[in-house]
PDB file of C-alpha atoms in Angstrom:
ATOM      1  CA  GLY A 542     -31.938 -47.962 -42.782  1.00  0.00           C
ATOM      2  CA  ILE A 543     -33.384 -45.247 -41.412  1.00  0.00           C
ATOM      3  CA  PRO A 544     -36.457 -47.543 -39.907  1.00  0.00           C
ATOM      4  CA  TRP A 545     -33.854 -49.880 -38.316  1.00  0.00           C
ATOM      5  CA  ALA A 546     -32.102 -47.060 -37.278  1.00  0.00           C
ATOM      6  CA  GLY A 547     -35.452 -45.170 -35.643  1.00  0.00           C
ATOM      7  CA  ALA A 548     -36.452 -48.608 -34.567  1.00  0.00           C
ATOM      8  CA  GLY A 549     -32.485 -48.810 -32.738  1.00  0.00           C
ATOM      9  CA  ALA A 550     -33.492 -45.449 -31.263  1.00  0.00           C
ATOM     10  CA  VAL A 551     -37.230 -46.763 -29.430  1.00  0.00           C
ATOM     11  CA  ILE A 552     -35.326 -49.634 -28.063  1.00  0.00           C
ATOM     12  CA  VAL A 553     -32.104 -48.036 -26.693  1.00  0.00           C
ATOM     13  CA  MET A 554     -34.663 -44.960 -25.114  1.00  0.00           C
ATOM     14  CA  GLY A 555     -36.783 -48.108 -23.752  1.00  0.00           C
ATOM     15  CA  PHE A 556     -32.599 -48.711 -21.977  1.00  0.00           C
ATOM     16  CA  GLY A 557     -32.208 -45.934 -20.901  1.00  0.00           C
ATOM     17  CA  THR A 558     -35.656 -44.709 -19.094  1.00  0.00           C
ATOM     18  CA  ALA A 559     -35.651 -48.561 -17.441  1.00  0.00           C
ATOM     19  CA  GLY A 560     -32.263 -47.597 -16.190  1.00  0.00           C
ATOM     20  CA  LEU A 561     -33.246 -45.084 -15.070  1.00  0.00           C
ATOM     21  CA  THR A 562     -36.486 -45.621 -13.657  1.00  0.00           C
ATOM     22  CA  SER A 563     -34.907 -48.293 -11.574  1.00  0.00           C
ATOM     23  CA  LEU A 564     -31.299 -45.795 -10.096  1.00  0.00           C
ATOM     24  CA  VAL A 565     -34.595 -43.702  -8.804  1.00  0.00           C
ATOM     25  CA  ALA A 566     -36.089 -46.514  -6.848  1.00  0.00           C
ATOM     26  CA  ILE A 567     -33.829 -47.702  -4.925  1.00  0.00           C
ATOM     27  CA  SER A 568     -32.259 -44.420  -4.103  1.00  0.00           C
ATOM     28  CA  SER A 569     -36.003 -43.499  -2.590  1.00  0.00           C
ATOM     29  CA  VAL A 570     -35.489 -46.797  -0.880  1.00  0.00           C
ATOM     30  CA  ALA A 571     -32.175 -46.860   0.373  1.00  0.00           C
ATOM     31  CA  ALA A 572     -32.762 -42.808   1.304  1.00  0.00           C
ATOM     32  CA  ARG A 573     -36.480 -43.772   3.182  1.00  0.00           C
ATOM     33  CA  ARG A 574     -34.187 -46.311   4.958  1.00  0.00           C
ATOM     34  CA  LEU A 575     -32.370 -44.001   6.062  1.00  0.00           C
ATOM     35  CA  ALA A 576     -34.906 -41.798   6.960  1.00  0.00           C
ATOM     36  CA  PHE A 577     -36.417 -44.211   9.268  1.00  0.00           C
ATOM     37  CA  ALA A 578     -33.474 -45.447  10.336  1.00  0.00           C
ATOM     38  CA  SER A 579     -32.833 -42.025  12.675  1.00  0.00           C
ATOM     39  CA  SER A 580     -36.255 -42.017  13.439  1.00  0.00           C
ATOM     40  CA  PRO A 581     -36.832 -43.356  17.422  1.00  0.00           C
ATOM     41  CA  LYS A 582     -39.829 -44.798  16.298  1.00  0.00           C
ATOM     42  CA  PHE A 583     -38.797 -46.396  13.787  1.00  0.00           C
ATOM     43  CA  GLU A 584     -40.554 -49.666  14.051  1.00  0.00           C
ATOM     44  CA  GLN A 585     -44.191 -48.340  14.619  1.00  0.00           C
ATOM     45  CA  VAL A 586     -43.631 -46.338  11.152  1.00  0.00           C
ATOM     46  CA  TYR A 587     -41.691 -48.357   9.315  1.00  0.00           C
ATOM     47  CA  GLY A 588     -44.506 -51.319  10.507  1.00  0.00           C
ATOM     48  CA  ALA A 589     -46.984 -48.916   9.063  1.00  0.00           C
ATOM     49  CA  PHE A 590     -45.377 -47.529   6.080  1.00  0.00           C
ATOM     50  CA  PRO A 591     -47.607 -50.596   4.025  1.00  0.00           C
ATOM     51  CA  ALA A 592     -50.306 -49.908   4.681  1.00  0.00           C
ATOM     52  CA  VAL A 593     -50.460 -46.718   3.969  1.00  0.00           C
ATOM     53  CA  GLN A 594     -48.928 -47.567   0.392  1.00  0.00           C
ATOM     54  CA  ILE A 595     -52.174 -50.207  -0.358  1.00  0.00           C
ATOM     55  CA  PHE A 596     -54.679 -47.043   0.863  1.00  0.00           C
ATOM     56  CA  ALA A 597     -53.213 -44.920  -1.463  1.00  0.00           C
ATOM     57  CA  GLY A 598     -52.840 -47.929  -4.080  1.00  0.00           C
ATOM     58  CA  THR A 599     -56.288 -48.717  -3.821  1.00  0.00           C
ATOM     59  CA  LEU A 600     -57.281 -44.167  -4.049  1.00  0.00           C
ATOM     60  CA  ILE A 601     -55.406 -43.808  -7.198  1.00  0.00           C
ATOM     61  CA  ALA A 602     -56.769 -46.499  -8.528  1.00  0.00           C
ATOM     62  CA  LEU A 603     -61.074 -46.160  -7.613  1.00  0.00           C
ATOM     63  CA  ILE A 604     -60.312 -41.810  -8.551  1.00  0.00           C
ATOM     64  CA  SER A 605     -58.802 -43.247 -11.907  1.00  0.00           C
ATOM     65  CA  LEU A 606     -61.560 -45.839 -12.423  1.00  0.00           C
ATOM     66  CA  SER A 607     -64.415 -43.414 -11.624  1.00  0.00           C
ATOM     67  CA  LEU A 608     -62.927 -41.022 -14.142  1.00  0.00           C
ATOM     68  CA  LEU A 609     -62.909 -43.500 -16.535  1.00  0.00           C
ATOM     69  CA  GLY A 610     -66.144 -44.173 -15.676  1.00  0.00           C
ATOM     70  CA  TRP A 611     -65.891 -47.979 -13.990  1.00  0.00           C
ATOM     71  CA  VAL A 612     -67.371 -46.699 -10.726  1.00  0.00           C
ATOM     72  CA  GLN A 613     -69.934 -44.318  -9.641  1.00  0.00           C
TER      73      GLN A 613
END
C-alpha cells in the first residue's frame, strides 16, 4: 500500500541523489585536471592541492566543532 510506496520512493530518491552526486564529483575532477593541464606550472600547483584540501577540511571541522561547543 501507501507505506511501501513511500519506502520505495525514498530508496529511489536516495539512489538518484547518489548518482547525481557521483556525476558532479567525476565532472569536477575532470574539469580540474583539464584546467591544471593547461597551466604551465601544472606539477607545482597540482602537487600542493592535497595540502590545501586537508587544511580546508580541518578548518571546516574546527569551525563546526566550535559551533557545537566541543572546541573552545
